[in-house]
Amino acid sequence: MSELAKLREKVSDGLGLAPVAVQPGDRIDATRQHAGAEHEIGSGPISLYVAISLSVGAFSAALIALAVPYAVTVALASFFGVMLVGVLFYALFGKTVPLKVALADDLDVRLRQTQNRSLIAEMQESMGDIVVIRNLDRRIVEANRIFREMTGCSAPEGLSCEEIGIAFRPGDKVHAYDVEIATPFGQRIFSWHDVVTRDLASSRLLISSIARDVTEERLALAEREDARLRAEKADAEKARLLATVSHEIRLPLSGMLGMNHLLSQTKINEEQRNYLDGMKQSGQSLVRRLIESIVEMLAHRAHEKGIEITSFVSPDVPDYLDFDPARLRQVLFNLLGNAVKFTREGGVVIRACMVEGELQMTVEDTGPGMSEREQARIFGEFEQAGPMSQRSAGTGLGLAISARIVREFGGSLTVSSHRGRGSIFTLSFRPGGAPAAMPDPGRRHCLQHTNVLLIAPKGVAAAVTMEAIEAFGGKCVLVHQPEDLQRFQDGAADFGADLTDIIVDRRVSLLFRDALKDWPQQNIRRTLLVSPEERPSTMHVSFDAWLIRPLREKSLIDVLCGRLRGIERRDALNDNHPDVGFSSRLKEGASGVDILVAEDDAVNARIIRAVLEKSGYIVRAVDDFQALRQSLAPGAARLPHLIISDLNMPGGEGLEVLPELLGTLEGERNIPVIVLSGDARADTAEILLKAGAAKVLAKPTDPRQLVEEIRRMLEAKRLSP
């Protein structure tokens, strides 16, 4: 029997195959052994049968000799002799034939098992698997050709794997490892599996092992893991970069808006106020309402074409919703830009409202419209509708990209159009944290005491202005021609008796000049509606205020409520006086309240101090984390009632220093902390809030919101009446 055949037999036994006691080359010897066993098995019963038979025969013969005649004795002796011979023959030959058949069958089974094990060993070698057998001392007993080739060791018997240079990596599974072998083909990795077996010849325990080359798999896995780590590192670096950029933008922006707020509370004329409003709107372009800003950006293009553009946001839409402003701006700018481009007369209007918890925005134009076939393909890439002269102005990708962005929002973008009657694009999605009801019910009734006569040409702008006034609780009569005004005056005797405002579009103001000059009620506020290009440097003597198309909701409400009057003669009625917007209740409750402000930027610190002191609070300021620690250290002479701290200051990393400080302020000290952060990421705010911060406000911070948060926290501490 060859050494390889013996090795295959032992490894196959280790894999759980049936043990083998007979080999093909030993068939004759095995037969002889079984024959010897056969004689050994039969010798015992034969001796017993002979002894019993002789004893019975002798005893019977003695009885017969004593009791019966001679002839009968001879007959009985013959009978017992025949019986004895039969018993002896059965004992010798009756069981021998079946035993030989059983032994032959068992031999065939063992031969087949041996052949199967030999086939398995050959398959393992053909697949390049290592097969090795070791004793319990980890010394190699036998190894196959693959093992010898891979290790370069032609005589591994008696050596351990470590001595040959095989490195085992601990694995998650018992008796399963990754091993590294320096082969003639380079460093290779094998998946190694051990199993304990018993040697049939010597009955000793052995370790049978099989290993398969998995170098390519492990390298691919390592490359994927390395790629994942690189991607995570890149994401972290990108997040840090964005946080840094956000901080660098928000810090000066916070100072600009804060100073603007303080300046707006001083005694200035209305022209200066308009300039400040422009600065504030430019500064807040990152955070203010998107729809009006996009409409204003496209207004100049629309007015050049002689068409109108306007917007209306329903009162049920909250001021703040959770969505991606940059992506929504991109979608709306594309929809409105297309509407302005394809509309040659009439106008474009965008409306927003809440429908079953979803924010729904519609962009409606009076353009050429589309056929059903054009509507079916309009959201495809490189697709355009409309005349060929206008198709060349774009790539046909805008709507396809917009539809994809809206789908990422979890929403939908659809179109409804009729040839020659314009198109309506509808965008719907569910913003995060959308309230179930309008957060400020008073917004619906802010114009309930207003009765407006609107004089304007026919178009979407006049219709939307009337819709807005009525949506906020006011009354409005829309007049396009002088004869319409005369008809209203003649038809209703009390027409104009309760009128509060007259808004006149400058495009038709000359037509109504005489009628307005002779208007019986002289105490009615008159407002001129102009386009940005027509904005006057001085106001007409016949008007008290002015508005700019496209109308902003806040400007319309402020004018109709008398809070904004434009450049006017009645400067004494101007609402520009110190402390505007801060209630007396705040001042009365702020007496004796000490607030510690930690801010390293001098401009922002000055703004916060001015805002708080105008509200009646006592303010102390520090400009780094070390000074903040000292102000709150045990035994400090005076502890503040509330702390306002910037996230980024000298003296430490804010996300490390502030959580530590917040931990010391819990319990009996119980000092609320408001954190001002230029890092607008949600996870940053979450870390600070979990550490114990009372509120995290993103820069630029609205001074009114800051004061309101302070009042709420102090009331919770029962420090304010």
XYZ file of C-alpha atoms in Angstrom:
721
model
C 0.000 0.000 0.000
C 1.477 3.432 -1.067
C 2.160 6.270 1.372
C -0.287 8.547 -0.473
C -3.039 5.943 -0.228
C -2.458 5.617 3.511
C -2.548 9.423 3.870
C -5.763 9.679 1.906
C -7.320 6.953 4.063
C -6.420 8.700 7.311
C -7.562 12.159 6.142
C -10.830 10.704 4.872
C -11.347 8.989 8.228
C -10.784 12.401 9.837
C -13.539 13.885 7.664
C -16.053 11.477 9.216
C -16.140 8.614 6.667
C -16.643 5.000 7.851
C -13.469 3.338 9.163
C -11.622 0.906 6.893
C -10.147 -2.412 8.040
C -9.517 -4.003 4.631
C -7.430 -2.702 1.739
C -7.659 -3.855 -1.890
C -4.137 -5.296 -1.867
C -4.814 -7.385 1.263
C -7.907 -9.323 0.079
C -6.352 -12.833 0.286
C -4.880 -12.247 3.738
C -8.192 -10.902 4.944
C -9.991 -14.002 3.635
C -7.590 -16.254 5.458
C -8.005 -14.295 8.629
C -11.764 -14.643 8.390
C -11.397 -18.376 7.747
C -9.286 -18.748 10.848
C -11.879 -16.820 12.740
C -14.475 -19.183 11.366
C -12.673 -22.238 12.762
C -12.176 -20.566 16.082
C -15.869 -19.798 16.259
C -16.836 -23.433 15.399
C -14.425 -25.347 17.644
C -16.159 -24.535 20.874
C -19.672 -25.818 19.897
C -18.229 -29.074 18.346
C -16.511 -30.127 21.548
C -19.641 -29.440 23.513
C -21.813 -31.409 21.118
C -19.441 -34.454 21.250
C -19.260 -34.470 25.034
C -23.031 -34.250 25.427
C -23.659 -36.923 22.815
C -21.174 -39.427 24.325
C -22.515 -38.865 27.816
C -26.132 -39.362 26.750
C -25.205 -42.430 24.722
C -23.227 -44.068 27.509
C -25.935 -43.431 30.057
C -28.678 -44.721 27.780
C -26.674 -47.858 26.905
C -26.177 -48.675 30.572
C -29.893 -48.400 31.295
C -30.828 -50.469 28.322
C -28.288 -53.178 29.168
C -29.814 -53.563 32.545
C -33.471 -53.444 31.558
C -34.090 -54.700 28.014
C -33.066 -57.609 25.808
C -29.995 -57.579 23.572
C -31.799 -56.904 20.272
C -33.503 -53.812 21.569
C -30.191 -52.579 22.972
C -28.558 -52.804 19.563
C -31.417 -50.889 17.908
C -31.320 -48.022 20.375
C -27.551 -47.731 20.153
C -27.786 -47.438 16.376
C -30.448 -44.715 16.642
C -28.393 -42.588 19.000
C -25.331 -43.018 16.870
C -27.153 -41.664 13.820
C -28.397 -38.680 15.832
C -24.891 -37.975 17.088
C -23.464 -38.024 13.580
C -26.197 -35.553 12.397
C -25.548 -33.140 15.215
C -21.823 -33.221 14.512
C -22.346 -32.547 10.778
C -24.670 -29.590 11.462
C -22.241 -28.115 13.940
C -19.378 -28.383 11.458
C -21.020 -27.279 8.192
C -24.463 -25.771 8.873
C -23.295 -22.135 9.759
C -20.099 -21.912 7.759
C -21.638 -20.994 4.404
C -23.722 -17.978 5.619
C -20.735 -16.646 7.589
C -18.536 -16.678 4.496
C -21.215 -14.808 2.521
C -21.513 -12.136 5.212
C -17.739 -11.717 5.359
C -17.569 -11.323 1.588
C -20.305 -8.641 1.601
C -18.539 -6.739 4.369
C -15.322 -6.869 2.404
C -16.995 -5.345 -0.684
C -18.425 -2.448 1.367
C -15.019 -1.696 2.825
C -13.432 -1.776 -0.606
C -15.973 0.782 -1.939
C -15.376 3.044 1.028
C -11.662 2.909 0.392
C -12.190 3.847 -3.242
C -14.390 6.817 -2.245
C -11.758 8.114 0.161
C -9.110 7.811 -2.491
C -11.306 9.782 -4.907
C -11.822 12.559 -2.329
C -8.087 12.822 -1.740
C -7.462 13.112 -5.490
C -10.118 15.859 -5.775
C -8.496 17.790 -2.939
C -5.127 17.691 -4.634
C -6.589 18.694 -8.001
C -8.224 21.742 -6.347
C -4.920 22.769 -4.780
C -5.999 22.046 -1.194
C -3.422 21.432 1.485
C -3.878 18.197 3.474
C -1.741 17.572 6.541
C -1.927 15.261 9.577
C -0.340 16.178 12.921
C -0.144 14.537 16.319
C -1.408 16.193 19.469
C 2.009 17.819 19.946
C 1.366 19.669 16.671
C 4.139 17.757 14.933
C 3.504 16.782 11.322
C 2.965 13.085 10.742
C 2.058 13.140 7.071
C 1.416 15.847 4.421
C 0.288 15.799 0.801
C 2.142 17.056 -2.255
C 0.416 20.472 -2.253
C 1.626 21.145 1.284
C 5.197 20.293 0.359
C 5.072 22.471 -2.776
C 3.499 25.482 -1.064
C 5.837 25.456 1.951
C 8.943 24.424 -0.009
C 9.596 21.755 2.644
C 10.106 18.323 1.065
C 10.378 16.480 4.411
C 7.991 18.131 6.873
C 7.553 15.050 9.093
C 8.399 15.792 12.698
C 8.264 19.556 12.290
C 5.562 21.957 13.456
C 3.797 24.375 11.089
C 5.308 27.352 12.891
C 8.809 25.950 12.390
C 8.165 25.705 8.668
C 7.066 29.370 8.595
C 3.275 29.178 8.603
C 1.603 32.078 10.462
C -1.802 31.413 12.007
C -4.341 34.239 12.417
C -6.890 33.711 15.206
C -10.393 33.314 13.799
C -13.931 33.741 15.067
C -14.658 30.002 14.789
C -13.069 27.176 16.775
C -10.514 25.152 14.769
C -10.822 27.562 11.803
C -8.046 30.017 10.923
C -6.565 32.163 8.213
C -2.928 31.178 7.701
C -0.225 32.989 5.757
C 2.338 30.939 3.830
C 5.323 32.317 1.962
C 5.004 30.169 -1.156
C 7.208 30.128 -4.265
C 4.319 32.082 -5.876
C 4.364 34.822 -3.265
C 2.615 35.376 0.058
C -0.651 33.451 0.052
C -3.559 33.229 2.490
C -5.270 29.883 3.187
C -8.497 29.114 5.019
C -7.388 26.362 7.428
C -9.731 23.895 9.185
C -8.735 21.322 11.853
C -10.543 18.179 13.037
C -9.422 15.605 15.635
C -9.503 11.956 14.425
C -8.395 8.550 15.687
C -5.847 6.404 13.836
C -7.379 2.973 13.162
C -4.100 1.099 13.275
C -2.648 2.591 16.467
C -5.836 4.041 18.048
C -3.997 7.319 18.777
C -5.575 10.773 18.310
C -4.435 12.903 15.380
C -5.204 16.397 14.007
C -6.308 16.252 10.380
C -6.264 19.604 8.539
C -7.458 20.871 5.166
C -6.598 24.373 3.838
C -7.770 26.196 0.698
C -6.184 29.221 -0.999
C -8.402 32.312 -0.412
C -5.851 35.028 -1.159
C -7.919 36.797 -3.837
C -11.062 36.769 -1.682
C -9.265 38.215 1.334
C -7.526 40.882 -0.745
C -10.841 41.921 -2.317
C -12.421 42.080 1.142
C -9.534 44.173 2.438
C -9.822 46.543 -0.530
C -13.554 46.979 0.083
C -12.949 47.689 3.757
C -10.190 50.139 2.908
C -12.476 51.876 0.408
C -15.213 52.105 3.063
C -12.805 53.635 5.569
C -11.543 56.118 2.979
C -15.130 57.098 2.142
C -15.964 57.593 5.825
C -12.823 59.670 6.271
C -13.710 61.769 3.232
C -17.238 62.298 4.574
C -15.864 63.356 7.941
C -13.431 65.779 6.313
C -16.225 67.155 4.138
C -18.438 67.643 7.183
C -15.634 69.447 9.001
C -15.017 71.646 5.960
C -18.698 72.523 5.673
C -18.876 73.258 9.387
C -15.840 75.534 9.101
C -17.209 77.325 6.045
C -20.606 77.659 7.714
C -18.984 79.147 10.799
C -16.879 81.569 8.767
C -19.989 82.755 6.882
C -22.366 82.891 9.812
C -20.022 84.746 12.147
C -19.763 87.999 10.130
C -23.345 87.585 8.961
C -24.475 87.461 12.575
C -22.654 90.730 13.245
C -24.157 92.413 10.176
C -27.712 91.416 11.023
C -27.283 92.232 14.690
C -25.976 95.718 14.000
C -28.737 96.177 11.458
C -31.258 95.286 14.160
C -29.782 97.764 16.638
C -29.610 100.521 14.019
C -33.214 99.948 12.999
C -34.307 100.750 16.568
C -32.794 104.216 16.476
C -34.422 107.406 15.215
C -33.929 107.338 11.433
C -35.944 108.564 8.477
C -37.862 106.234 6.217
C -35.349 106.290 3.384
C -32.676 105.038 5.757
C -35.102 102.400 7.002
C -35.611 101.159 3.451
C -31.875 100.807 3.020
C -31.663 98.860 6.273
C -34.492 96.606 5.155
C -32.553 95.858 1.986
C -29.456 94.988 4.010
C -31.463 92.729 6.278
C -33.130 90.928 3.405
C -29.775 90.400 1.674
C -28.229 89.122 4.891
C -31.085 86.749 5.572
C -31.174 85.300 2.058
C -29.751 82.100 3.517
C -32.601 81.659 5.969
C -35.611 83.610 4.771
C -38.603 82.314 2.910
C -37.583 80.908 -0.463
C -40.584 81.587 -2.635
C -40.593 85.367 -2.431
C -36.846 85.588 -2.963
C -36.995 83.494 -6.153
C -39.913 85.540 -7.487
C -37.965 88.749 -6.840
C -34.917 87.375 -8.664
C -37.023 86.621 -11.754
C -39.155 89.793 -11.561
C -36.787 91.900 -13.677
C -36.798 89.305 -16.480
C -40.595 89.102 -16.366
C -41.105 92.860 -16.382
C -38.770 93.211 -19.371
C -41.111 90.870 -21.287
C -44.148 92.850 -20.169
C -45.598 90.007 -18.068
C -46.413 89.822 -14.365
C -44.961 87.495 -11.747
C -46.277 87.107 -8.214
C -46.622 84.663 -5.326
C -49.062 83.782 -2.591
C -48.400 81.665 0.487
C -51.547 80.495 2.243
C -51.875 81.390 5.941
C -51.909 77.687 6.848
C -48.252 77.283 5.776
C -45.953 77.513 8.842
C -43.073 79.946 8.775
C -40.513 77.182 9.354
C -40.549 73.691 7.866
C -37.908 70.961 7.779
C -36.625 70.525 4.212
C -33.503 71.023 2.099
C -33.668 74.733 1.122
C -30.896 74.557 -1.484
C -32.552 71.721 -3.408
C -36.030 73.240 -3.168
C -34.654 76.565 -4.387
C -33.131 74.757 -7.379
C -36.441 73.115 -8.288
C -38.556 76.267 -7.897
C -36.076 78.415 -9.780
C -36.212 75.964 -12.685
C -40.020 75.814 -12.735
C -40.497 79.585 -12.471
C -37.666 80.284 -14.909
C -39.270 78.024 -17.521
C -42.659 79.644 -16.950
C -41.231 83.147 -17.477
C -39.267 82.023 -20.522
C -42.245 80.489 -22.346
C -44.897 83.067 -21.342
C -45.233 86.010 -23.734
C -48.331 87.679 -22.310
C -50.258 87.441 -19.084
C -48.180 86.292 -16.146
C -46.816 83.645 -13.802
C -47.985 82.924 -10.267
C -46.732 80.486 -7.645
C -48.997 79.418 -4.776
C -48.168 77.397 -1.667
C -50.539 75.707 0.762
C -50.752 72.716 3.091
C -52.815 69.726 1.897
C -53.197 66.867 4.402
C -49.796 67.485 5.956
C -48.041 67.953 2.610
C -46.589 71.190 1.299
C -48.094 71.750 -2.149
C -46.742 74.406 -4.511
C -48.198 75.175 -7.928
C -46.529 77.211 -10.674
C -49.180 78.477 -13.096
C -48.488 80.385 -16.300
C -50.463 81.748 -19.255
C -47.990 80.441 -21.806
C -48.568 78.336 -24.950
C -49.378 75.145 -23.065
C -48.487 71.589 -24.097
C -50.117 68.671 -25.859
C -50.653 65.336 -24.076
C -47.699 63.833 -25.927
C -45.418 66.658 -24.778
C -46.637 66.295 -21.197
C -45.844 62.567 -21.261
C -42.181 63.160 -22.107
C -41.511 66.551 -20.512
C -39.744 65.057 -17.441
C -37.414 62.926 -19.556
C -33.789 63.849 -20.085
C -32.993 66.077 -23.088
C -36.695 66.662 -23.681
C -38.244 70.080 -24.362
C -41.650 71.408 -25.273
C -42.684 74.602 -26.999
C -41.540 76.159 -30.266
C -38.171 75.204 -31.756
C -36.897 78.779 -31.433
C -37.048 78.468 -27.648
C -35.866 74.870 -27.365
C -32.350 75.795 -28.431
C -32.006 77.972 -25.332
C -31.637 74.976 -23.002
C -30.497 71.378 -22.706
C -33.776 69.791 -21.644
C -32.295 68.514 -18.373
C -33.819 71.003 -15.904
C -37.174 69.305 -15.400
C -35.619 65.824 -15.330
C -33.242 66.906 -12.559
C -36.052 68.698 -10.713
C -38.283 65.607 -10.817
C -35.422 63.492 -9.464
C -34.791 65.930 -6.604
C -38.478 65.951 -5.656
C -38.515 62.147 -5.646
C -35.570 62.255 -3.226
C -37.781 64.444 -1.023
C -40.328 61.632 -1.111
C -42.674 63.855 -3.132
C -43.972 64.234 -6.665
C -43.778 66.705 -9.545
C -46.651 66.651 -12.059
C -47.922 68.820 -14.896
C -51.372 69.713 -16.224
C -51.622 71.686 -19.431
C -53.860 72.553 -22.377
C -52.650 73.837 -25.693
C -53.096 77.621 -25.817
C -54.263 77.880 -22.191
C -51.048 77.613 -20.192
C -49.573 75.016 -17.841
C -49.706 74.182 -14.145
C -46.772 72.368 -12.490
C -47.601 70.905 -9.070
C -44.882 70.048 -6.543
C -45.878 68.148 -3.396
C -43.853 66.637 -0.567
C -44.194 66.051 3.156
C -41.679 68.191 5.087
C -40.237 66.935 8.331
C -41.938 68.184 11.451
C -44.884 69.720 9.614
C -47.449 70.753 12.239
C -50.957 69.382 12.048
C -52.467 72.856 12.352
C -51.408 76.417 11.662
C -49.030 77.513 14.437
C -50.261 81.135 14.453
C -54.079 81.293 14.049
C -53.968 85.096 14.382
C -52.307 85.305 10.980
C -55.652 84.598 9.355
C -57.183 87.666 10.987
C -54.362 90.215 10.938
C -56.244 92.336 8.340
C -59.746 91.839 9.704
C -60.260 95.609 10.212
C -58.981 96.454 6.730
C -61.207 97.387 3.781
C -59.203 97.966 0.598
C -60.021 99.432 -2.783
C -57.493 97.932 -5.209
C -57.110 99.747 -8.536
C -54.952 97.742 -10.941
C -54.944 96.383 -14.505
C -56.296 92.926 -15.186
C -53.795 90.172 -14.571
C -52.487 87.598 -12.129
C -50.825 90.217 -9.889
C -54.080 92.030 -9.065
C -55.986 88.775 -8.586
C -53.346 87.385 -6.208
C -53.167 90.638 -4.225
C -56.936 90.547 -3.697
C -56.694 86.849 -2.762
C -53.993 87.626 -0.176
C -55.937 90.489 1.462
C -59.025 88.332 1.846
C -56.992 85.345 3.094
C -55.687 87.456 5.977
C -59.179 88.535 7.023
C -59.532 91.791 5.097
C -62.035 92.999 2.521
C -61.085 94.004 -0.993
C -62.805 95.473 -4.060
C -60.880 95.184 -7.331
C -61.374 97.858 -10.022
C -59.713 97.851 -13.472
C -61.317 100.837 -15.304
C -62.673 104.256 -14.212
C -66.153 103.290 -15.370
C -66.028 100.267 -13.066
C -65.278 102.570 -10.147
C -68.131 104.892 -11.120
C -70.495 101.944 -11.385
C -69.587 100.793 -7.897
C -70.067 104.288 -6.497
C -73.471 104.631 -8.163
C -74.638 101.154 -7.189
C -73.849 101.368 -3.514
C -74.709 104.490 -1.595
C -72.476 103.507 1.311
C -69.565 102.501 -0.916
C -66.368 103.789 0.607
C -67.919 104.684 3.939
C -65.842 102.093 5.810
C -62.923 102.143 3.379
C -59.511 102.146 5.101
C -57.053 101.892 2.211
C -56.736 102.577 -1.502
C -53.954 100.805 -3.381
C -53.277 102.128 -6.888
C -51.070 100.427 -9.450
C -48.893 103.084 -11.063
C -49.628 101.621 -14.516
C -53.234 102.913 -14.292
C -52.769 105.787 -11.841
C -53.233 108.486 -14.485
C -56.641 107.068 -15.438
C -57.915 107.466 -11.878
C -56.158 110.707 -10.973
C -59.257 112.887 -11.123
C -61.486 110.371 -9.324
C -58.997 110.011 -6.500
C -58.429 113.761 -6.276
C -62.087 114.363 -5.578
C -62.483 111.387 -3.219
C -64.871 112.386 -0.418
C -63.049 110.674 2.444
C -59.697 112.335 2.938
C -58.507 110.241 5.908
C -58.051 107.066 3.837
C -54.493 105.807 3.511
C -53.368 105.824 -0.126
C -50.600 103.499 -1.342
C -48.864 103.513 -4.718
C -47.880 100.136 -6.184
C -44.778 100.324 -8.402
C -42.283 97.968 -10.014
C -38.645 97.949 -8.825
C -37.636 99.879 -11.941
C -40.166 102.604 -11.122
C -39.188 103.047 -7.483
C -39.264 106.808 -6.802
C -36.690 108.647 -4.777
C -39.418 110.845 -3.346
C -43.047 110.013 -2.790
C -45.874 111.606 -4.738
C -47.670 114.188 -2.614
C -50.999 112.444 -3.209
C -49.882 109.117 -1.658
C -49.030 108.170 1.887
C -47.037 104.968 1.261
C -45.768 102.763 -1.528
C -45.311 99.081 -2.286
C -43.150 97.269 -4.807
C -44.213 94.557 -7.214
C -43.945 91.617 -6.757
C -45.555 92.121 -3.372
C -44.042 90.659 -0.243
C -46.544 89.377 2.257
C -44.945 91.146 5.206
C -44.710 94.474 3.370
C -48.374 94.326 2.358
C -49.500 93.538 5.917
C -47.225 96.201 7.456
C -48.533 98.923 5.132
C -52.185 97.998 5.626
C -51.694 97.835 9.408
C -49.969 101.224 9.453
C -46.567 99.920 10.578
C -44.782 100.892 7.359
C -45.629 104.051 5.463
C -42.791 104.554 3.038
C -41.279 107.995 2.376
C -44.038 110.204 3.627
C -44.831 113.597 5.100
C -46.174 112.263 8.406
C -42.798 111.326 9.909
C -44.219 111.924 13.401
C -46.334 108.822 12.950
C -43.233 106.761 12.139
C -42.834 103.709 14.323
C -39.046 104.165 14.466
C -38.376 104.649 18.164
C -35.989 102.880 20.550
C -36.954 99.492 21.933
C -39.551 98.868 19.239
C -40.696 95.297 19.336
C -39.742 94.598 22.978
C -42.688 94.504 25.332
C -42.732 96.348 28.617
C -43.455 93.054 30.348
C -39.965 91.860 29.423
C -38.385 94.941 30.952
C -40.402 94.713 34.125
C -39.495 91.048 34.616
C -35.812 91.545 33.777
C -34.937 93.620 36.838
C -31.991 92.129 38.729
C -31.455 89.198 36.328
C -27.745 88.585 35.729
C -26.717 87.039 32.390
C -23.188 85.876 31.582
C -22.271 86.179 27.886
C -19.283 84.186 26.574
C -18.403 85.445 23.079
C -14.950 86.020 21.591
C -16.124 88.072 18.599
C -16.235 91.696 19.696
C -19.025 92.702 17.309
C -21.338 89.863 18.294
C -20.610 90.406 21.988
C -21.494 94.077 21.619
C -24.749 93.231 19.829
C -25.841 90.697 22.447
C -24.965 93.078 25.284
C -26.959 95.906 23.679
C -29.999 93.712 23.019
C -30.023 92.333 26.567
C -29.421 95.653 28.266
C -32.230 97.267 26.254
C -34.438 94.513 27.641
C -33.429 95.362 31.213
C -30.952 92.565 31.977
C -27.598 92.881 33.743
C -24.869 91.609 31.417
C -21.365 90.338 32.162
C -19.068 89.234 29.326
C -16.089 86.903 28.923
C -14.226 86.101 25.727
C -12.778 82.592 26.171
C -13.500 79.252 27.797
C -10.900 79.752 30.529
C -12.670 82.889 31.752
C -16.005 81.087 31.521
C -14.663 78.279 33.729
C -13.407 80.748 36.302
C -16.753 82.541 36.408
C -18.502 79.256 37.206
C -15.883 77.692 39.465
C -16.973 76.613 42.973
C -16.641 79.536 45.328
C -17.212 82.157 42.634
C -18.378 85.447 44.117
C -21.468 85.692 41.936
C -23.141 83.095 39.745
C -25.285 84.208 36.806
C -28.948 83.385 36.433
C -28.410 82.374 32.791
C -25.460 81.794 30.432
C -25.148 82.548 26.713
C -22.048 80.912 25.232
C -20.532 80.696 21.779
C -19.524 77.194 20.645
C -16.131 78.210 19.222
C -13.852 80.261 21.451
C -10.196 80.211 22.502
C -9.294 77.935 25.364
C -10.583 74.600 24.142
C -12.827 72.661 21.813
C -16.449 73.658 22.361
C -17.870 70.152 22.016
C -15.493 69.026 24.771
C -15.518 72.025 27.111
C -19.242 72.816 27.127
C -20.497 69.277 27.986
C -18.071 69.278 30.931
C -19.298 72.669 32.124
C -22.926 71.715 31.621
C -22.409 68.716 33.894
C -21.274 71.004 36.705
C -24.345 73.252 36.334
C -26.921 70.535 36.987
C -28.612 69.912 40.292
C -28.770 72.701 42.833
C -26.988 75.259 40.621
C -29.438 74.735 37.737
C -28.196 77.495 35.447
C -29.742 77.384 31.945
C -27.229 77.616 29.092
C -28.019 78.879 25.581
C -25.379 77.881 23.021
C -24.844 80.016 19.902
C -23.314 77.984 17.085
C -22.150 78.689 13.559
C -22.209 74.919 12.989
C -25.726 74.260 11.741
C -25.413 70.442 11.694
C -28.148 68.568 13.537
C -25.720 66.172 15.238
C -23.835 69.089 16.816
C -27.032 70.428 18.371
C -27.968 66.903 19.494
C -24.648 66.471 21.336
C -25.084 69.766 23.186
C -28.728 69.153 24.065
C -27.947 65.681 25.429
C -25.143 67.205 27.502
C -27.641 69.546 29.151
C -27.845 72.714 27.046
C -31.219 74.422 27.395
C -31.247 75.662 23.773
C -28.959 75.671 20.735
C -29.447 78.646 18.377
C -27.789 78.822 14.967
C -25.994 81.958 13.924
C -27.070 84.475 12.767
C -29.425 84.560 15.736
C -32.557 86.684 15.633
C -32.340 89.075 18.633
C -36.077 88.832 19.232
C -35.902 85.043 19.329
C -32.967 85.215 21.741
C -34.832 87.523 24.117
C -37.943 85.360 23.917
C -35.935 82.209 24.773
C -34.367 83.984 27.754
C -37.772 85.082 29.021
C -39.156 81.544 28.683
C -36.236 79.966 30.559
C -36.282 82.501 33.358
C -40.014 82.033 33.813
C -39.362 78.290 34.088
C -36.916 79.072 36.917
C -39.518 81.353 38.516
C -37.130 84.284 38.371
C -39.546 86.403 36.365
C -42.967 87.417 37.715
